[in-house]
Amino acid sequence: SPTAQGDEDALHSEIEHLDRLAADTNFVAKWFQLAVRREDALVRRRRNSLVPLHQLPAEILAMILLDSLDFEGGFGQKALQSLAEVSHRWWTIIKSQPRFWTCVGSLEDDIALNIRKAGTLPLQIISDTECRPPSGQEIVSLVRAHAHRWFKIRIQSDQMGDPLFQALAGYAFAGLEFLEINGFPHTVHLELRNIERLRQARLSLIPCVGHGRRQQTQPAQLLTSLSLVLSEHGKYPCACLSSFLRQCPNLRDLEICGLTADSNKARTSDLSSSLISLPSLRSLLIQNFSHRFVGTEFPLLSCLRCANLTTFTILYSMQQPGQVDPVAIVRQLCVPSQPEAEALPMDSVLRNIGEQVYFDILIHLGQVYIMAQNRGTSETSPMRFGFYVSPPTTEVFTRDILPHLTLLEIPIEIRITSYVEAGSWSKILDRFQNVTVLEFSGPTDLVQELIGALSQSSSSPYGVAPRVPRLEMLSIDDKYRNFWSANIDQMAPIVAVMLEKRRGLFKSAGMEWPSTFQVKALNSHIFNEGAWTPLKEDP
C-alpha cells in the first residue's frame, strides 16, 4: 500500500542518515587519534632535543653512533634500523652519512642500497650460515660489478652454492685487504686473482693462484698473515699452497691446521725442488697434521727458507698415532737436501733464540714434545714439536729421532715418564751425547738399572769413556709414589757407587769432572756426601 511504501522509504532514509553520522564519528575519532600521535611525536622530539646527547653537533653525534656499531664483526641494516627508530634526528644523520652504509651484514639485506648510500667509500661484506638470499646470481653479479670497492669479505657458510663464494672464485678483487672464509668442508681450494692489496687471510681451504695462462703474475706483496684451518675430511692440493706461498714475500705469520691428505702428491713432489723464500716470516704453526699422509712427509717443510723465523710449532694429530711417522719430518727439519740450510725453519729459530739455547724434551706415554728454550729467560718456548712415537717406547725415540737432534750440537734436557724396556738403558744412554739434564720417573728396578748403566763405560769404539759425558744433573722419581719413595735411602748406596765409578771413568778418559754435577730424588732431596739431604724450600 502507499502507506507501507512511505514507511519503508522513511526507514531507509533514517538508516542512511545514521550511517553518515557513524562515518563522520569514525573520521573524527581517527583524526583525533592521528592528531594525538602527531602531538605525542612533537612532544617526544622536543623532549629528546633537551637531552644533552641530542644537543651535540651532527658531526659529533655521527661519530658516537658509528662507534656503537661493530665494524669488526659486522652489522646489517637491522642494526641501522634500531638506531634510526630512536629519533628523527638520528635517522636523518644515518641516511645522510655514507660511513653507516659501508658494511653489508647479511646477504638478505638490500646490497644495492648499501652500495648506493656508501658513495665511493670502501665496502665490507659478511655472509653467514643462517642467511637465505632471495637471488644468488643477482648477488654474484652485484658483488662482482663493484669488485674494486670490497676491502673486506668474510664468509661463514657450509653451503656449496654460497653466492659470495661463487663471486670470489677466479674473479679479480683488486681492493681486497682482508679475506676470511669459514666452512665449506668439501671445497679444497679457491682461485684468487689480483690480490696485490691483500693483507690478512683466514681460510678453510687452500688458496690458489691459478694454473697455466690463468696463473697470477702480481704477487701478494702486502700479505703478512695467512691462516689455513682445514677439514680433516678433505684432500688438499699442497702444490697449490706451495705456488701461492711463493707469491707472498712479506708473509710474517703462517698457520696451517688440519692438513691431513694431499690430493696430488706427484705434483707436490715435482715442486719440492723449488725453494720457497719467506725472509719476513716470524711465526710458523702447523698442527693436527699428517695422520693420513702416506709416509707422513710434508714436502713444504723442506722447501721453506725463513732466515728470520722466531717461533715455530708443529704438532701431529694424536687421533691415529699408529699411522704417524715423525722421523721423516725430523729429517726434513734437520738434514737439508738443498742449499741455504741456515734458513731452514728449525735452524732459524735456534739461531735466533741465542747462544744459551737448549732442547727441552718430554717423553710421556708415547707422546714426545721437543721445545727449544733460552736458558737466560723464562719466556714460553719459541719452538715446539709434538708427535706420537709408535710403539710408545723411549728406545724408539732415542734410536730414530734423537740422533738428528744430537747433530745440532745443542744441550739437551730430557724428561722421561714413558715406558722404558728392562735391559735397554745401556743402549739408550749411549745415544745421550749432548744430554745435560736427565729426569726419569719409574719403578725401583728401572731406576736402579739407570743408575747402574751410568756407572759403566760407553760402548764407544774410541776407547773407555763415560756414558752421557755432558750430564750435569740426574733426577729420579717414583712414578706412582708406591715403589721406592717411602724408602729413599735404599737408593743411596747405588748412587754412591755410581758417582765413584763415573769419576774413575772421567779420569781414565782424561776428561774433567763436572763440578756442578748433582743427583736429585723425588724433587725434594739432593745426594750429598753419601746421603740424601732435604732441599731447602724457597721462602
Coordinates of C-alpha atoms in Angstrom, one line a residue:
S1 CA 0.0 0.0 0.0
P2 CA 1.1 3.7 -0.3
T3 CA 1.3 4.0 3.4
A4 CA 3.6 1.0 3.8
Q5 CA 5.8 2.2 0.9
G6 CA 6.2 5.6 2.6
D7 CA 7.2 4.0 5.9
E8 CA 9.8 1.9 4.2
D9 CA 11.3 4.9 2.4
A10 CA 11.4 6.8 5.7
L11 CA 13.2 3.9 7.3
H12 CA 15.9 3.7 4.6
S13 CA 16.4 7.5 4.8
E14 CA 16.9 7.2 8.6
I15 CA 19.4 4.4 8.2
E16 CA 21.4 6.4 5.6
H17 CA 21.4 9.3 8.0
L18 CA 22.7 7.2 10.8
D19 CA 25.4 5.7 8.5
R20 CA 26.6 9.2 7.7
L21 CA 26.7 10.1 11.3
A22 CA 28.7 6.9 12.1
A23 CA 31.2 7.7 9.3
D24 CA 31.6 11.2 10.5
T25 CA 32.2 9.9 14.0
N26 CA 34.8 7.4 12.8
F27 CA 36.5 10.1 10.8
V28 CA 36.6 12.4 13.8
A29 CA 37.9 9.6 16.0
K30 CA 40.6 8.7 13.5
W31 CA 41.5 12.3 13.0
F32 CA 41.7 12.8 16.8
Q33 CA 44.0 9.7 17.1
L34 CA 46.3 11.0 14.4
A35 CA 46.4 14.4 16.0
V36 CA 47.3 12.9 19.3
R37 CA 50.1 10.8 17.7
R38 CA 51.5 13.8 15.9
E39 CA 51.4 15.8 19.1
D40 CA 53.0 13.0 21.0
A41 CA 55.8 12.8 18.4
L42 CA 56.3 16.6 18.7
V43 CA 56.4 16.3 22.5
R44 CA 58.9 13.5 22.3
R45 CA 61.0 15.3 19.7
R46 CA 61.1 18.4 21.9
R47 CA 61.9 16.3 25.0
N48 CA 64.7 14.4 23.1
S49 CA 66.1 17.8 21.9
L50 CA 66.6 18.7 25.6
V51 CA 68.7 15.6 26.2
P52 CA 72.4 16.6 26.1
L53 CA 73.3 13.8 23.7
H54 CA 70.8 15.2 21.1
Q55 CA 72.2 18.7 21.5
L56 CA 75.5 17.7 20.2
P57 CA 76.6 18.8 16.7
A58 CA 75.6 16.4 14.0
E59 CA 79.3 15.5 13.3
I60 CA 79.9 14.6 16.9
L61 CA 76.7 12.6 17.2
A62 CA 77.5 10.7 14.0
M63 CA 80.9 9.7 15.4
I64 CA 79.2 8.4 18.6
L65 CA 76.7 6.4 16.6
L66 CA 79.4 5.0 14.3
D67 CA 81.4 3.9 17.4
S68 CA 78.4 2.0 18.7
L69 CA 78.4 -0.2 15.6
D70 CA 80.6 -3.4 15.3
F71 CA 82.6 -2.7 12.2
E72 CA 85.0 -5.6 13.0
G73 CA 82.3 -8.2 13.5
G74 CA 79.9 -6.7 11.0
F75 CA 76.4 -5.4 11.2
G76 CA 73.4 -5.3 8.9
Q77 CA 70.6 -2.9 8.0
K78 CA 68.6 -4.2 11.1
A79 CA 71.2 -2.5 13.3
L80 CA 70.8 0.8 11.4
Q81 CA 67.0 0.5 11.7
S82 CA 67.3 0.1 15.5
L83 CA 69.3 3.2 15.8
A84 CA 67.1 5.2 13.4
E85 CA 64.0 4.4 15.5
V86 CA 65.4 6.3 18.5
S87 CA 64.7 9.7 17.0
H88 CA 64.1 11.6 13.7
R89 CA 67.4 13.3 14.0
W90 CA 69.3 10.0 14.3
W91 CA 67.6 8.8 11.2
T92 CA 68.5 11.9 9.4
I93 CA 72.1 11.6 10.3
I94 CA 72.2 7.8 9.4
K95 CA 70.7 8.2 6.0
S96 CA 72.9 11.1 5.1
Q97 CA 76.3 9.7 6.2
P98 CA 77.9 7.2 3.8
R99 CA 80.0 5.6 6.5
F100 CA 76.9 4.0 8.1
W101 CA 76.3 2.0 4.9
T102 CA 79.8 0.6 4.2
C103 CA 79.0 -2.8 5.9
V104 CA 76.7 -5.5 4.4
G105 CA 75.9 -7.7 7.4
S106 CA 73.8 -10.2 5.6
L107 CA 73.1 -11.3 2.1
E108 CA 69.4 -10.8 2.9
D109 CA 70.0 -7.1 3.1
D110 CA 69.4 -4.7 0.2
I111 CA 73.0 -4.8 -1.0
A112 CA 72.3 -2.3 -3.8
L113 CA 71.1 0.2 -1.2
N114 CA 74.3 -0.1 0.8
I115 CA 76.4 0.3 -2.4
R116 CA 74.4 3.4 -3.4
K117 CA 74.3 5.0 0.1
A118 CA 78.1 4.4 0.8
G119 CA 79.1 6.7 -2.1
T120 CA 82.7 6.0 -3.0
L121 CA 83.8 4.6 0.3
P122 CA 85.3 1.0 0.5
L123 CA 82.9 -1.7 1.4
Q124 CA 82.9 -4.9 3.5
I125 CA 80.5 -7.8 3.3
I126 CA 79.7 -10.8 5.6
S127 CA 77.8 -13.9 4.6
D128 CA 76.7 -16.3 7.4
T129 CA 75.2 -19.8 7.6
E130 CA 71.7 -18.5 8.5
C131 CA 71.1 -16.3 5.5
R132 CA 69.0 -17.4 2.6
P133 CA 69.5 -14.8 -0.1
P134 CA 66.5 -14.4 -2.5
S135 CA 68.6 -14.4 -5.7
G136 CA 72.1 -15.9 -5.6
Q137 CA 73.0 -15.0 -9.2
E138 CA 71.9 -11.4 -8.7
I139 CA 74.2 -11.1 -5.7
V140 CA 77.1 -12.6 -7.6
S141 CA 76.6 -10.0 -10.4
L142 CA 76.2 -7.2 -8.0
V143 CA 79.3 -8.0 -5.9
R144 CA 81.4 -8.5 -9.0
A145 CA 80.2 -5.3 -10.6
H146 CA 81.7 -3.4 -7.6
A147 CA 84.6 -5.8 -7.0
H148 CA 87.2 -3.0 -6.8
R149 CA 85.4 -1.5 -3.7
W150 CA 85.3 -4.5 -1.4
F151 CA 88.2 -4.2 1.1
K152 CA 86.9 -6.9 3.5
I153 CA 85.0 -10.1 2.8
R154 CA 84.0 -12.8 5.3
I155 CA 82.1 -15.9 4.5
Q156 CA 80.7 -18.3 7.2
S157 CA 78.8 -21.0 5.4
D158 CA 78.5 -24.7 4.8
Q159 CA 76.6 -24.3 1.5
M160 CA 78.4 -25.2 -1.7
G161 CA 76.3 -22.7 -3.6
D162 CA 77.0 -19.7 -1.4
P163 CA 76.7 -16.7 -3.8
L164 CA 79.5 -14.8 -2.2
F165 CA 81.9 -17.7 -2.6
Q166 CA 80.9 -18.0 -6.3
A167 CA 81.6 -14.3 -6.7
L168 CA 85.1 -14.7 -5.3
A169 CA 86.2 -17.7 -7.4
G170 CA 88.5 -16.7 -10.2
Y171 CA 87.5 -13.1 -10.2
A172 CA 89.7 -10.0 -9.6
F173 CA 89.1 -8.1 -6.4
A174 CA 91.8 -5.6 -6.6
G175 CA 90.9 -3.6 -3.5
L176 CA 90.6 -6.7 -1.2
E177 CA 92.7 -6.3 2.0
F178 CA 91.0 -8.8 4.4
L179 CA 89.6 -12.2 3.5
E180 CA 88.0 -14.8 5.8
I181 CA 86.3 -18.0 4.6
N182 CA 85.0 -20.5 7.2
G183 CA 83.1 -23.7 6.5
F184 CA 83.0 -25.4 3.1
P185 CA 84.2 -28.8 4.4
H186 CA 84.1 -30.4 0.9
T187 CA 85.7 -27.5 -1.0
V188 CA 89.5 -27.8 -1.1
H189 CA 90.8 -24.7 -3.0
L190 CA 89.9 -21.3 -4.3
E191 CA 91.5 -19.4 -7.1
L192 CA 92.3 -15.9 -6.0
R193 CA 93.3 -13.3 -8.6
N194 CA 94.7 -9.7 -8.4
I195 CA 95.3 -9.8 -4.6
E196 CA 98.2 -7.4 -4.5
R197 CA 96.5 -5.4 -1.7
L198 CA 95.5 -8.4 0.4
R199 CA 97.0 -8.1 4.0
Q200 CA 95.3 -10.8 6.0
A201 CA 93.6 -14.1 5.1
R202 CA 92.0 -16.8 7.2
L203 CA 90.7 -19.7 5.1
S204 CA 89.2 -23.1 5.4
L205 CA 90.7 -24.1 2.0
I206 CA 93.9 -23.8 0.0
P207 CA 94.4 -20.6 -1.8
C208 CA 95.4 -21.0 -5.5
V209 CA 97.0 -18.5 -7.9
G210 CA 95.6 -20.4 -10.9
H211 CA 97.2 -22.7 -13.5
G212 CA 98.8 -22.1 -16.9
R213 CA 97.7 -18.9 -18.5
R214 CA 95.4 -18.1 -15.6
Q215 CA 98.3 -18.1 -13.2
Q216 CA 98.6 -14.9 -11.2
T217 CA 101.6 -12.7 -12.1
Q218 CA 101.2 -10.0 -9.4
P219 CA 102.5 -11.3 -6.1
A220 CA 100.7 -10.6 -2.8
Q221 CA 103.3 -8.1 -1.7
L222 CA 101.2 -6.8 1.3
L223 CA 100.0 -10.2 2.7
T224 CA 101.5 -10.6 6.2
S225 CA 99.2 -13.1 7.9
L226 CA 97.8 -16.4 6.4
S227 CA 95.8 -18.8 8.5
L228 CA 94.5 -22.1 7.0
V229 CA 92.1 -24.0 9.2
L230 CA 91.2 -27.1 7.1
S231 CA 88.9 -30.0 7.5
E232 CA 90.2 -33.5 8.3
H233 CA 87.8 -34.9 5.8
G234 CA 89.3 -33.1 2.8
K235 CA 92.2 -33.8 0.5
Y236 CA 94.1 -30.6 -0.3
P237 CA 96.4 -29.7 -3.2
C238 CA 99.7 -28.9 -1.4
A239 CA 101.2 -28.0 -4.7
C240 CA 98.8 -25.1 -5.0
L241 CA 99.7 -24.0 -1.5
S242 CA 103.4 -24.0 -2.4
S243 CA 102.8 -21.9 -5.5
F244 CA 100.7 -19.5 -3.5
L245 CA 103.4 -19.0 -0.8
R246 CA 105.9 -18.2 -3.5
Q247 CA 103.8 -15.1 -4.2
C248 CA 104.0 -13.9 -0.6
P249 CA 107.5 -12.5 0.0
N250 CA 106.4 -10.4 3.0
L251 CA 104.5 -13.0 4.9
R252 CA 105.1 -12.8 8.7
D253 CA 102.7 -15.3 10.2
L254 CA 101.7 -18.6 8.7
E255 CA 99.3 -21.1 10.3
I256 CA 98.3 -24.4 8.8
C257 CA 95.8 -26.6 10.8
G258 CA 94.2 -29.8 9.9
L259 CA 96.2 -30.7 6.7
T260 CA 95.6 -34.5 6.6
A261 CA 95.9 -35.6 2.9
D262 CA 97.4 -34.4 -0.3
S263 CA 95.1 -34.7 -3.4
N264 CA 98.1 -34.7 -5.8
K265 CA 101.3 -35.9 -4.2
A266 CA 103.0 -36.4 -7.5
R267 CA 102.7 -32.8 -8.5
T268 CA 103.8 -31.7 -5.0
S269 CA 106.9 -33.8 -5.2
D270 CA 107.7 -32.3 -8.6
L271 CA 107.6 -28.8 -7.0
S272 CA 109.6 -29.8 -3.9
S273 CA 112.9 -29.0 -5.5
S274 CA 111.9 -25.3 -5.8
L275 CA 112.6 -23.3 -2.7
I276 CA 110.0 -21.0 -1.0
S277 CA 111.8 -17.9 0.2
L278 CA 110.0 -16.2 3.1
P279 CA 112.5 -13.8 4.5
S280 CA 110.0 -11.9 6.6
L281 CA 108.4 -14.9 8.2
R282 CA 108.4 -14.7 12.0
S283 CA 105.9 -17.3 13.1
L284 CA 105.1 -20.8 11.7
L285 CA 102.4 -23.0 13.2
I286 CA 101.4 -26.4 11.8
Q287 CA 99.1 -28.6 13.9
N288 CA 96.6 -31.5 13.7
F289 CA 98.7 -32.7 10.8
S290 CA 99.5 -35.7 8.7
H291 CA 97.9 -38.7 10.4
R292 CA 96.6 -39.7 6.9
F293 CA 99.6 -38.9 4.9
V294 CA 101.3 -41.9 3.3
G295 CA 104.8 -41.7 4.8
T296 CA 103.7 -38.6 6.7
E297 CA 106.1 -36.4 4.7
F298 CA 105.3 -32.8 4.1
P299 CA 107.4 -31.5 1.2
L300 CA 106.6 -27.9 2.1
L301 CA 108.8 -28.0 5.1
S302 CA 112.0 -28.9 3.2
C303 CA 111.2 -26.1 0.7
L304 CA 110.8 -23.3 3.2
R305 CA 113.6 -20.9 3.7
C306 CA 112.9 -18.4 6.5
A307 CA 116.1 -17.0 8.0
N308 CA 114.3 -14.7 10.4
L309 CA 111.8 -17.2 11.9
T310 CA 111.4 -16.7 15.7
T311 CA 108.6 -19.0 16.7
F312 CA 108.0 -22.5 15.2
T313 CA 105.4 -25.1 16.2
I314 CA 104.5 -28.4 14.6
L315 CA 102.1 -30.7 16.3
Y316 CA 100.8 -34.0 15.0
S317 CA 97.3 -35.2 15.3
M318 CA 97.1 -37.8 18.1
Q319 CA 93.9 -39.3 16.9
Q320 CA 95.5 -42.1 14.9
P321 CA 99.0 -42.5 16.3
G322 CA 99.7 -45.8 14.6
Q323 CA 99.9 -44.1 11.2
V324 CA 102.3 -41.3 12.3
D325 CA 105.9 -41.5 11.3
P326 CA 107.6 -38.3 12.6
V327 CA 111.1 -39.4 11.5
A328 CA 110.5 -38.0 8.0
I329 CA 109.6 -34.6 9.4
V330 CA 112.6 -34.5 11.7
R331 CA 114.8 -35.4 8.8
Q332 CA 113.4 -32.6 6.7
L333 CA 113.9 -30.2 9.6
C334 CA 117.4 -31.2 10.4
V335 CA 119.0 -32.7 7.3
P336 CA 118.6 -30.3 4.4
S337 CA 118.9 -31.6 0.8
Q338 CA 119.0 -28.1 -0.6
P339 CA 121.4 -25.1 -0.1
E340 CA 120.8 -22.3 2.4
A341 CA 120.5 -24.8 5.3
E342 CA 120.8 -22.0 7.8
A343 CA 117.4 -20.7 6.7
L344 CA 115.5 -24.0 7.5
P345 CA 112.7 -23.4 10.0
M346 CA 114.3 -25.2 12.9
D347 CA 117.8 -23.8 12.3
S348 CA 116.5 -20.3 12.0
V349 CA 114.6 -20.4 15.3
L350 CA 117.5 -22.0 17.2
R351 CA 119.9 -19.3 15.9
N352 CA 117.5 -16.5 16.8
I353 CA 117.0 -17.8 20.3
G354 CA 120.6 -17.0 21.2
E355 CA 123.7 -18.6 22.5
Q356 CA 122.1 -20.1 25.6
V357 CA 119.6 -22.2 23.6
Y358 CA 118.9 -25.8 24.7
F359 CA 116.4 -28.5 23.8
D360 CA 113.8 -29.4 26.4
I361 CA 112.3 -32.9 25.6
L362 CA 109.4 -34.6 27.3
I363 CA 108.6 -38.2 26.7
H364 CA 105.2 -39.1 28.3
L365 CA 103.0 -42.1 27.5
G366 CA 104.4 -42.3 23.9
Q367 CA 103.9 -38.6 23.2
V368 CA 107.0 -36.6 22.6
Y369 CA 107.4 -32.8 22.9
I370 CA 110.5 -31.1 21.8
M371 CA 110.9 -27.5 22.8
A372 CA 113.8 -25.0 22.4
Q373 CA 114.4 -22.6 25.3
N374 CA 116.8 -19.8 26.2
R375 CA 118.4 -20.6 29.5
G376 CA 118.5 -16.9 30.3
T377 CA 114.8 -16.3 30.1
S378 CA 111.5 -17.8 31.4
E379 CA 109.5 -16.9 28.3
T380 CA 107.4 -19.5 26.5
S381 CA 109.3 -21.8 24.3
P382 CA 109.6 -20.3 20.8
M383 CA 109.8 -23.8 19.3
R384 CA 107.5 -26.8 19.9
F385 CA 107.4 -30.0 18.1
G386 CA 104.9 -32.7 19.3
F387 CA 104.3 -36.2 17.9
Y388 CA 103.4 -39.7 18.9
V389 CA 106.1 -42.5 19.0
S390 CA 104.8 -45.9 18.0
P391 CA 105.4 -48.3 19.6
P392 CA 105.4 -45.9 22.6
T393 CA 108.9 -46.6 24.0
T394 CA 111.9 -44.4 24.8
E395 CA 114.0 -46.8 22.8
V396 CA 112.3 -45.9 19.5
F397 CA 112.7 -42.2 20.1
T398 CA 116.3 -42.3 21.1
R399 CA 117.2 -44.6 18.2
D400 CA 115.3 -42.9 15.3
I401 CA 114.9 -39.3 16.2
L402 CA 117.4 -38.2 18.9
P403 CA 120.5 -38.7 16.6
H404 CA 119.2 -35.9 14.3
L405 CA 118.9 -33.5 17.2
T406 CA 122.3 -34.5 18.5
L407 CA 124.0 -33.4 15.3
L408 CA 122.9 -29.9 16.0
E409 CA 125.3 -29.7 19.0
I410 CA 122.9 -28.1 21.3
P411 CA 122.5 -29.1 25.0
I412 CA 119.5 -31.4 25.7
E413 CA 117.4 -31.7 28.8
I414 CA 115.2 -34.7 28.7
R415 CA 112.3 -35.8 31.0
I416 CA 111.1 -39.4 30.7
T417 CA 107.8 -40.7 32.2
S418 CA 107.1 -43.1 29.4
Y419 CA 107.8 -46.8 29.4
V420 CA 111.4 -48.0 29.2
E421 CA 112.0 -51.6 28.4
A422 CA 114.1 -53.5 31.0
G423 CA 117.6 -54.0 29.9
S424 CA 117.6 -51.1 27.4
W425 CA 119.1 -48.3 29.5
S426 CA 122.7 -49.1 28.3
K427 CA 121.7 -48.6 24.6
I428 CA 119.7 -45.5 25.4
L429 CA 122.4 -43.8 27.4
D430 CA 125.0 -44.4 24.7
R431 CA 122.9 -42.0 22.5
F432 CA 122.7 -39.2 25.0
Q433 CA 125.9 -37.4 23.8
N434 CA 124.5 -33.9 24.4
V435 CA 122.2 -34.5 27.3
T436 CA 123.0 -32.3 30.3
V437 CA 119.9 -33.0 32.4
L438 CA 118.2 -36.4 32.7
E439 CA 115.0 -36.8 34.6
F440 CA 113.3 -40.2 34.9
S441 CA 110.3 -41.3 36.8
G442 CA 109.8 -45.1 37.2
P443 CA 109.7 -48.2 39.4
T444 CA 112.5 -49.4 41.5
D445 CA 114.1 -51.9 39.1
L446 CA 114.3 -49.4 36.2
V447 CA 115.6 -46.6 38.3
Q448 CA 118.3 -48.9 39.7
E449 CA 119.1 -50.1 36.1
L450 CA 119.5 -46.5 35.0
I451 CA 121.9 -45.7 37.9
G452 CA 123.9 -48.8 37.2
A453 CA 124.2 -48.0 33.5
L454 CA 125.6 -44.6 34.3
S455 CA 128.3 -46.4 36.3
Q456 CA 129.6 -48.2 33.2
S457 CA 131.6 -47.0 30.3
S458 CA 130.2 -46.3 26.9
S459 CA 130.3 -48.8 24.1
S460 CA 132.1 -46.2 22.0
P461 CA 134.7 -47.6 19.6
Y462 CA 137.1 -44.8 20.6
G463 CA 138.0 -46.3 24.0
V464 CA 136.9 -46.0 27.6
A465 CA 134.5 -43.1 28.0
P466 CA 131.7 -42.3 30.4
R467 CA 128.1 -42.5 29.2
V468 CA 126.2 -39.2 28.9
P469 CA 129.5 -37.3 29.1
R470 CA 127.9 -33.9 29.4
L471 CA 125.4 -34.8 32.2
E472 CA 125.2 -32.2 34.9
M473 CA 122.1 -33.4 36.8
L474 CA 120.3 -36.7 37.3
S475 CA 116.8 -36.5 38.8
I476 CA 115.0 -39.7 39.7
D477 CA 111.4 -40.0 40.8
D478 CA 108.9 -42.7 41.8
K479 CA 106.3 -42.5 39.1
Y480 CA 103.3 -43.5 41.2
R481 CA 104.9 -42.9 44.6
N482 CA 104.2 -46.5 45.5
F483 CA 107.5 -48.2 44.7
W484 CA 110.6 -46.8 46.5
S485 CA 109.6 -43.3 47.6
A486 CA 108.8 -44.5 51.1
N487 CA 112.3 -45.8 51.5
I488 CA 114.5 -43.4 49.6
D489 CA 117.6 -44.5 51.5
Q490 CA 117.7 -47.7 49.5
M491 CA 118.9 -45.7 46.5
A492 CA 121.8 -44.1 48.4
P493 CA 124.4 -46.9 48.1
I494 CA 123.7 -47.4 44.4
V495 CA 124.1 -43.6 43.8
A496 CA 127.4 -43.5 45.8
V497 CA 128.9 -46.4 43.7
M498 CA 127.7 -44.7 40.5
L499 CA 129.4 -41.4 41.4
E500 CA 132.7 -43.1 42.4
K501 CA 132.8 -45.2 39.1
R502 CA 131.9 -42.2 37.0
R503 CA 134.7 -40.1 38.5
G504 CA 137.1 -43.0 37.6
L505 CA 135.8 -43.1 34.0
F506 CA 136.3 -39.4 33.6
K507 CA 139.8 -39.6 34.9
S508 CA 140.7 -42.6 32.6
A509 CA 139.3 -40.7 29.6
G510 CA 141.3 -37.6 30.5
M511 CA 138.1 -35.6 31.0
E512 CA 137.3 -33.0 33.6
W513 CA 134.7 -34.0 36.2
P514 CA 131.7 -31.5 36.1
S515 CA 131.9 -29.6 39.3
T516 CA 128.2 -28.8 39.3
F517 CA 127.0 -32.5 38.9
Q518 CA 124.0 -33.2 41.1
V519 CA 121.7 -36.2 41.8
K520 CA 118.2 -35.4 43.0
A521 CA 115.4 -37.6 44.2
L522 CA 111.6 -37.0 44.4
N523 CA 112.3 -33.3 43.7
S524 CA 112.8 -33.0 47.4
H525 CA 116.3 -34.4 48.2
I526 CA 119.8 -34.0 46.9
F527 CA 122.6 -36.5 47.2
N528 CA 125.4 -35.1 49.3
E529 CA 128.4 -36.9 50.9
G530 CA 126.9 -40.3 50.7
A531 CA 123.4 -39.5 51.9
W532 CA 120.2 -37.7 50.9
T533 CA 119.8 -34.2 52.1
P534 CA 116.4 -32.4 52.0
L535 CA 116.3 -29.5 49.7
K536 CA 115.7 -26.1 51.2
E537 CA 112.3 -24.7 50.4
D538 CA 112.1 -21.3 48.8
P539 CA 111.0 -18.7 51.3

